[in-house]
Short mmCIF file of C-alpha atoms in Angstrom, two decimals:
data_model
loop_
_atom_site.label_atom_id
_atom_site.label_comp_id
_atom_site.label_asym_id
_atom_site.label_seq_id
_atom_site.Cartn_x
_atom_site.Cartn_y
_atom_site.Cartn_z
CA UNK A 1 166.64 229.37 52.73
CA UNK A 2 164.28 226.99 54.60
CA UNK A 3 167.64 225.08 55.74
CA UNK A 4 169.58 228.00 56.64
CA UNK A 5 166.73 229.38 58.79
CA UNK A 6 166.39 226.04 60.24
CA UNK A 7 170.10 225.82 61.26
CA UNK A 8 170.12 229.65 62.38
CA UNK A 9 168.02 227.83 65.05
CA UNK A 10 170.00 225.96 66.41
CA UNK A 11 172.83 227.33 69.16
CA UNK A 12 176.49 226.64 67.51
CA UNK A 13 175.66 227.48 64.49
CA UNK A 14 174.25 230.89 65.30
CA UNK A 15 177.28 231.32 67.47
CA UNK A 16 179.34 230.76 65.07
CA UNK A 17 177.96 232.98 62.23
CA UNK A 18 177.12 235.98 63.93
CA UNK A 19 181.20 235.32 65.37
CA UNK A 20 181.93 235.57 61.89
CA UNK A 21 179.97 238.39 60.86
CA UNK A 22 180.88 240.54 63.62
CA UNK A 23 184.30 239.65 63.20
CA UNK A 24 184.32 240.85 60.01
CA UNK A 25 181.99 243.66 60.20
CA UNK A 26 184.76 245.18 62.97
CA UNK A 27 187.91 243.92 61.40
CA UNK A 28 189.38 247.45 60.45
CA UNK A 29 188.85 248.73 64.14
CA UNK A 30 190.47 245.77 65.30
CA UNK A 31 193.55 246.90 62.95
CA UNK A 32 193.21 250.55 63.32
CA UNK A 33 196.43 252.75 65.06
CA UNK A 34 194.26 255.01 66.50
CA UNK A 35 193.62 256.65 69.68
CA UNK A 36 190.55 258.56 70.74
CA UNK A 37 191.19 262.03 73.15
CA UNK A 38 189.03 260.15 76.06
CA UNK A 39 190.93 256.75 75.13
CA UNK A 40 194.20 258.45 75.71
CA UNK A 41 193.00 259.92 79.06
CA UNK A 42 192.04 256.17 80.49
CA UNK A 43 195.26 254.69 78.97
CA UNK A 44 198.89 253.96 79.94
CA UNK A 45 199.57 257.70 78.31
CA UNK A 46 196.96 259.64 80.04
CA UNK A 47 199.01 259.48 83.50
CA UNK A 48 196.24 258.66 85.86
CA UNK A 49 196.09 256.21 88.52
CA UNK A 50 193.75 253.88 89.62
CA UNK A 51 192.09 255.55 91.76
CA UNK A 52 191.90 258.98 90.32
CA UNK A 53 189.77 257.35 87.88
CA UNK A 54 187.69 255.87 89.98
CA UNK A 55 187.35 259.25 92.22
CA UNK A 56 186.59 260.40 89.01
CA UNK A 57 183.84 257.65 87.52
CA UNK A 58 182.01 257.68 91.12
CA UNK A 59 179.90 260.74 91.01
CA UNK A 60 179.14 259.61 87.60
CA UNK A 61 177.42 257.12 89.19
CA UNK A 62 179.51 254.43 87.26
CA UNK A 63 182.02 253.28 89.84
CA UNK A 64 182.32 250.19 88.18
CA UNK A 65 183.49 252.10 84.83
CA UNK A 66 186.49 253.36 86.88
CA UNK A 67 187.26 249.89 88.09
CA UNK A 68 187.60 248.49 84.35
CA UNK A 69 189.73 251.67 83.60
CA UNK A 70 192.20 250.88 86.00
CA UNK A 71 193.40 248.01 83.70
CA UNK A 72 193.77 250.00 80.56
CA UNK A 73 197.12 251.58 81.92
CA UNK A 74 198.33 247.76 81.98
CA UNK A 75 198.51 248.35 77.92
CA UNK A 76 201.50 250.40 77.95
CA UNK A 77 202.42 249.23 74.16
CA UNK A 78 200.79 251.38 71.75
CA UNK A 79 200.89 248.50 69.11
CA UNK A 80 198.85 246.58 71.89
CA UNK A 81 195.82 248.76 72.12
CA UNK A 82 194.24 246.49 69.36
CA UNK A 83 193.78 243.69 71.97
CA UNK A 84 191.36 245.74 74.07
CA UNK A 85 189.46 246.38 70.66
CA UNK A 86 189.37 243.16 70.39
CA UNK A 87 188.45 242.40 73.77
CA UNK A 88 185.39 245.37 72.51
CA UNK A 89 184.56 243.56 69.55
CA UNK A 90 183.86 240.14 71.49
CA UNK A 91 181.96 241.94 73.20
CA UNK A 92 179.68 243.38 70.52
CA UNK A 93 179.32 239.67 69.18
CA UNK A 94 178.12 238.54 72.46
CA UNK A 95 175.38 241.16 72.35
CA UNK A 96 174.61 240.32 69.18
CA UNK A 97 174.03 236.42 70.04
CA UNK A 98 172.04 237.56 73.53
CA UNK A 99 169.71 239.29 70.82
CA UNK A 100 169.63 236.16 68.72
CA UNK A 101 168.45 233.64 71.64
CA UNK A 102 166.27 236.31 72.92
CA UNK A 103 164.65 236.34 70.01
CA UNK A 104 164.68 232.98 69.08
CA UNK A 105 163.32 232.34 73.07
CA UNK A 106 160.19 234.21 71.33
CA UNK A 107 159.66 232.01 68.46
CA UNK A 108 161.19 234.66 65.57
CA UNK A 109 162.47 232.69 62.97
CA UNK A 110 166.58 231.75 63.17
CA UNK A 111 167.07 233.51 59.69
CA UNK A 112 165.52 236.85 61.18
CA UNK A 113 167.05 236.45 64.31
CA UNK A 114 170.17 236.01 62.86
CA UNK A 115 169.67 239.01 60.06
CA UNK A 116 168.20 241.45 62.90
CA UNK A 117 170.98 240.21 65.62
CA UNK A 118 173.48 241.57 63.13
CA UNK A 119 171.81 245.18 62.08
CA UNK A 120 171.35 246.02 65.65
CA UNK A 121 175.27 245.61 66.26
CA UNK A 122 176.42 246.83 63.04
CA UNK A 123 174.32 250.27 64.03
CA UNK A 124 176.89 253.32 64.40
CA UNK A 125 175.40 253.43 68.03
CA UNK A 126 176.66 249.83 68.61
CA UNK A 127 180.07 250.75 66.52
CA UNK A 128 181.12 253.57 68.94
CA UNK A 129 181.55 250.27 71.47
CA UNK A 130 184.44 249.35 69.22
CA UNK A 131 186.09 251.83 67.51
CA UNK A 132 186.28 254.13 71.30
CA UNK A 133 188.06 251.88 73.73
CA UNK A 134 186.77 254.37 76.60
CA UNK A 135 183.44 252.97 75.87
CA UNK A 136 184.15 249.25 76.82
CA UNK A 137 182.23 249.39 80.11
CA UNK A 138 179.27 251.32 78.87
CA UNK A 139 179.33 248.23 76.46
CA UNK A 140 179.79 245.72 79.07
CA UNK A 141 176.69 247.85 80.61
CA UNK A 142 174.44 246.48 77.82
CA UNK A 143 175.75 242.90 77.95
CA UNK A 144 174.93 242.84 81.41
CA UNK A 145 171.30 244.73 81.14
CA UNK A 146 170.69 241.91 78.45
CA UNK A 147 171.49 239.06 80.83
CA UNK A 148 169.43 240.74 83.62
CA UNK A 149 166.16 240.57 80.71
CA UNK A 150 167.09 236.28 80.65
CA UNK A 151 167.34 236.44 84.68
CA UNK A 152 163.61 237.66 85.34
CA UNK A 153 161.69 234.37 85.18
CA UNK A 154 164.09 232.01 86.97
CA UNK A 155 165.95 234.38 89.27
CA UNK A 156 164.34 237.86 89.72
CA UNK A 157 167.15 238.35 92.80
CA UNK A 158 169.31 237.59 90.19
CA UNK A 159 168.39 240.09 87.68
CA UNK A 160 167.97 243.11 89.90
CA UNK A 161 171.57 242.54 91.04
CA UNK A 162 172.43 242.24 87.00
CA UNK A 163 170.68 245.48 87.13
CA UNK A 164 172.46 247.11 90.03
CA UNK A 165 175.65 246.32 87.92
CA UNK A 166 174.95 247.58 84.42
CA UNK A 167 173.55 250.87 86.28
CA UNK A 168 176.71 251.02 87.87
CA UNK A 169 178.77 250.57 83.97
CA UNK A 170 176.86 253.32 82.50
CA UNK A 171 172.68 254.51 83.50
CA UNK A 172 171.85 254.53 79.92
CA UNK A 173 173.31 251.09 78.86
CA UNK A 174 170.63 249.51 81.21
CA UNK A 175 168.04 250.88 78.78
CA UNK A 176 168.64 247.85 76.16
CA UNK A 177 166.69 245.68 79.25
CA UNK A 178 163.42 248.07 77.77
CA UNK A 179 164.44 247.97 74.48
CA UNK A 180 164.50 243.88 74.30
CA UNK A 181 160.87 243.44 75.17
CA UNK A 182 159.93 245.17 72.12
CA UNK A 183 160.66 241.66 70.46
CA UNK A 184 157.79 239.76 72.59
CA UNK A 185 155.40 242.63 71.88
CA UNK A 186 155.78 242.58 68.39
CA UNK A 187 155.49 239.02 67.85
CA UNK A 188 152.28 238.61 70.66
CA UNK A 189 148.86 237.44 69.07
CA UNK A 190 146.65 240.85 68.54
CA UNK A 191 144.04 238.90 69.89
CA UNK A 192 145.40 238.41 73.56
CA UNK A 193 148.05 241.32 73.98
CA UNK A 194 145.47 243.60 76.46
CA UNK A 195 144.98 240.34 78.22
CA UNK A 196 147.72 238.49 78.64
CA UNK A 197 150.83 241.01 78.03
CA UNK A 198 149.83 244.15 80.61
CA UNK A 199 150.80 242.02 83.79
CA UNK A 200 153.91 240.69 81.75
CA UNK A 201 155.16 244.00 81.34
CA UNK A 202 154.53 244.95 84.52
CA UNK A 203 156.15 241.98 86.14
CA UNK A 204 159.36 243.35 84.27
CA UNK A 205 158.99 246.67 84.91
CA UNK A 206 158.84 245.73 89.11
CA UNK A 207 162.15 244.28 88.73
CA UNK A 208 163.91 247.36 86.60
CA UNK A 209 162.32 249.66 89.07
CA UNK A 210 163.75 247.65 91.81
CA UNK A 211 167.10 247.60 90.85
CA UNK A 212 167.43 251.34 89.75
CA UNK A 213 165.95 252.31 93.37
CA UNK A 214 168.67 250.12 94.80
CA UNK A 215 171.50 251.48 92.65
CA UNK A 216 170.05 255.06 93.33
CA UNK A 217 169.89 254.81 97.05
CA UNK A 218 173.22 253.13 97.36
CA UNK A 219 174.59 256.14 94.90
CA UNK A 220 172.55 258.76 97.06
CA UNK A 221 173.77 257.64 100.25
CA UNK A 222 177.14 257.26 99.40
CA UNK A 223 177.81 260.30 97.64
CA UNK A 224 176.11 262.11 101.18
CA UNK A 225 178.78 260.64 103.43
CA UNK A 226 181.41 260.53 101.46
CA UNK A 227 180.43 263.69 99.74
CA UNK A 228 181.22 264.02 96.18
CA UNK A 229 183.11 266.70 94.06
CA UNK A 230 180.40 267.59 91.46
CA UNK A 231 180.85 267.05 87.67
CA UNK A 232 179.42 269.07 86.39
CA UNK A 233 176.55 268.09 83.21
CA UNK A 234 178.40 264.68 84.13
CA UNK A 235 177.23 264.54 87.94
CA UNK A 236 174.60 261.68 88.32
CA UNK A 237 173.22 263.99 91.09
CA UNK A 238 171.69 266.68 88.81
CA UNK A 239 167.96 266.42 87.25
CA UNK A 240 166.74 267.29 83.82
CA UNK A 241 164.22 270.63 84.38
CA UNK A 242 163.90 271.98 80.99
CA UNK A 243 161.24 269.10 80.15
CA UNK A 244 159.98 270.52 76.71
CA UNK A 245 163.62 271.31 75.30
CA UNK A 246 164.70 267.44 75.96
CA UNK A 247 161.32 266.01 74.73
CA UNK A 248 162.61 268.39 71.72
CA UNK A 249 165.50 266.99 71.53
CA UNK A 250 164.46 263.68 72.05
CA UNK A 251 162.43 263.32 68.64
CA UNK A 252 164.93 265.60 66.68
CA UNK A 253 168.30 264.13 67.54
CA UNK A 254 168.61 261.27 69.45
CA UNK A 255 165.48 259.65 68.29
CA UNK A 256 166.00 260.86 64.50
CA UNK A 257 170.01 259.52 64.49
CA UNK A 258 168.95 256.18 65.80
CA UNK A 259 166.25 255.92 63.17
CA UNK A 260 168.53 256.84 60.46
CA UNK A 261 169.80 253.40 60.67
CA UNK A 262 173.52 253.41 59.09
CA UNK A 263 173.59 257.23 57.28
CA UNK A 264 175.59 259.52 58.88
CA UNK A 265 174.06 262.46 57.32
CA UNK A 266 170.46 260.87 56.96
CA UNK A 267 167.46 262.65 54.94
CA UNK A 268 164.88 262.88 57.01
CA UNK A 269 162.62 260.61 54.72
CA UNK A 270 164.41 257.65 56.12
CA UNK A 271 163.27 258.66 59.84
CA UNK A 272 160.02 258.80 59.21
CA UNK A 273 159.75 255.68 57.31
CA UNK A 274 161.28 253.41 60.11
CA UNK A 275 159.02 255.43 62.25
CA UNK A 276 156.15 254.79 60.20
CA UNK A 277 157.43 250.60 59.97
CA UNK A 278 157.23 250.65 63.51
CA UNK A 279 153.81 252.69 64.08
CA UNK A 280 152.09 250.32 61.79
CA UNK A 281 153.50 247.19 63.11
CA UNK A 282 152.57 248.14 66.60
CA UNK A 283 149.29 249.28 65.81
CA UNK A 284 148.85 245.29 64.37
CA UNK A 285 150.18 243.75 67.50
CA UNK A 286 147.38 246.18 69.43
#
């Protein structure tokens, strides 16, 4: 085990095993002749052009989305559709290896790294990035939110414009930029966390705040020239009002599913242990 952890550590190898695992973790979607109703609409079959589907993506506020889908209608063979899967699937493995060398950047061991690295993107949440070819560019949102988290110490420019772009993929993809840094908190010395990791996280948080006012603005301003049709529950215009019904719904669906780990129909005992794991291990780090 020692020797596997040790060569988990070390770049190619971890490449090449969490290749392997997600390649074989997402071989049936790779083979599967199926076609999702919001897959059809962005392919060859649903009709649209190019820039319908941007008009459409825009006051989304994911213009880039629409750009992506206008070269799904290039795959007008049915029988082809499983090279954008697999296009999807490369995509989850390069996720999957960001959250390796992020992890291993914090001094987690390569056997963890590598075990973790491959839960995360074997989660149904991460699965939905394969098995719906509509969702490639909320995936490629995440990829890109991840690189924006390795940008901050060298090139902050350089990871608010990462920022500006996975914002413009899909808002919620960006999100994994937060989620990240709860590897450097976790593994942080008790001791020194109120010292040392306050101004660290703030640091961070500058540069997330930064982008999303720049995306926002540009989004804002656009959409008042050019003055978008509105989308309804869709329209990146609209904000949330009923607070206490989506703090509800917050801890009873979207936090419960995602703590439910890989049951579809999960008892609730399993949500409150993983919340429990992570109350207590915080609670150590603080």
């Amino acid at each position: 085990m020692e020797l596997f952890g040790q060569l988990l550590e070390k770049k190619r190898a971890a490449f090449l095993f969490i290749f392997i695992a997600t390649s074989l973790i997402y071989l049936p979607v790779i083979y599967g002749y199926f076609l999702h109703t919001d897959d059809y609409l962005v392919s060859y079959w649903g009709g649209f052009s190019c820039g319908a589907m941007v008009k459409w993506t825009i006051p989304m506020g994911r213009p880039l989305a629409g750009v992506i889908y206008c070269l799904t209608p290039l795959i007008s063979n049915f029988s082809w559709v499983w090279v954008l899967r697999a296009f999807c699937v490369m995509n989850i493995f390069l996720i999957g290896y960001l959250l390796w060398k992020w992890m291993i950047h914090w001094k987690v061991e390569g056997h963890i790294a590598f075990l973790v690295a491959v839960a995360v993107v074997s989660l149904p949440a991460f699965q939905v990035f394969a098995s719906y070819m509509a969702t490639f560019p909320h995936a490629t949102g995440v990829t890109v939110g991840l690189l924006a988290l390795f940008s901050v110490r060298n090139s902050p420019r350089l990871a608010v414009v990462l920022l500006v772009i996975s914002l413009s993929l899909n808002q919620a993809a960006t999100l994994i930029y937060c989620a990240a840094l709860a590897v450097p908190i976790f593994m942080s010395n008790s001791d020194s966390f109120l010292k040392v990791w306050p101004s660290k996280l703030l640091g961070y948080m500058k540069i997330l705040f930064l982008g999303m006012g720049i995306y926002y603005l540009i989004y804002r301003v656009s959409a008042a020239i050019w003055k978008y049709p509105s989308q309804g529950k869709y329209d990146g215009r609209l904000f949330v009002r009923n607070y206490g019904e989506r703090i509800k719904w917050f801890f009873t669906s979207t936090l419960h599913e995602n703590s439910s780990l890989w049951f579809i129909d999960p008892p609730t005992i399993i949500y409150w242990i993983v919340c429990g794991a992570m109350a207590l291990i915080l609670g150590g780090v603080m």
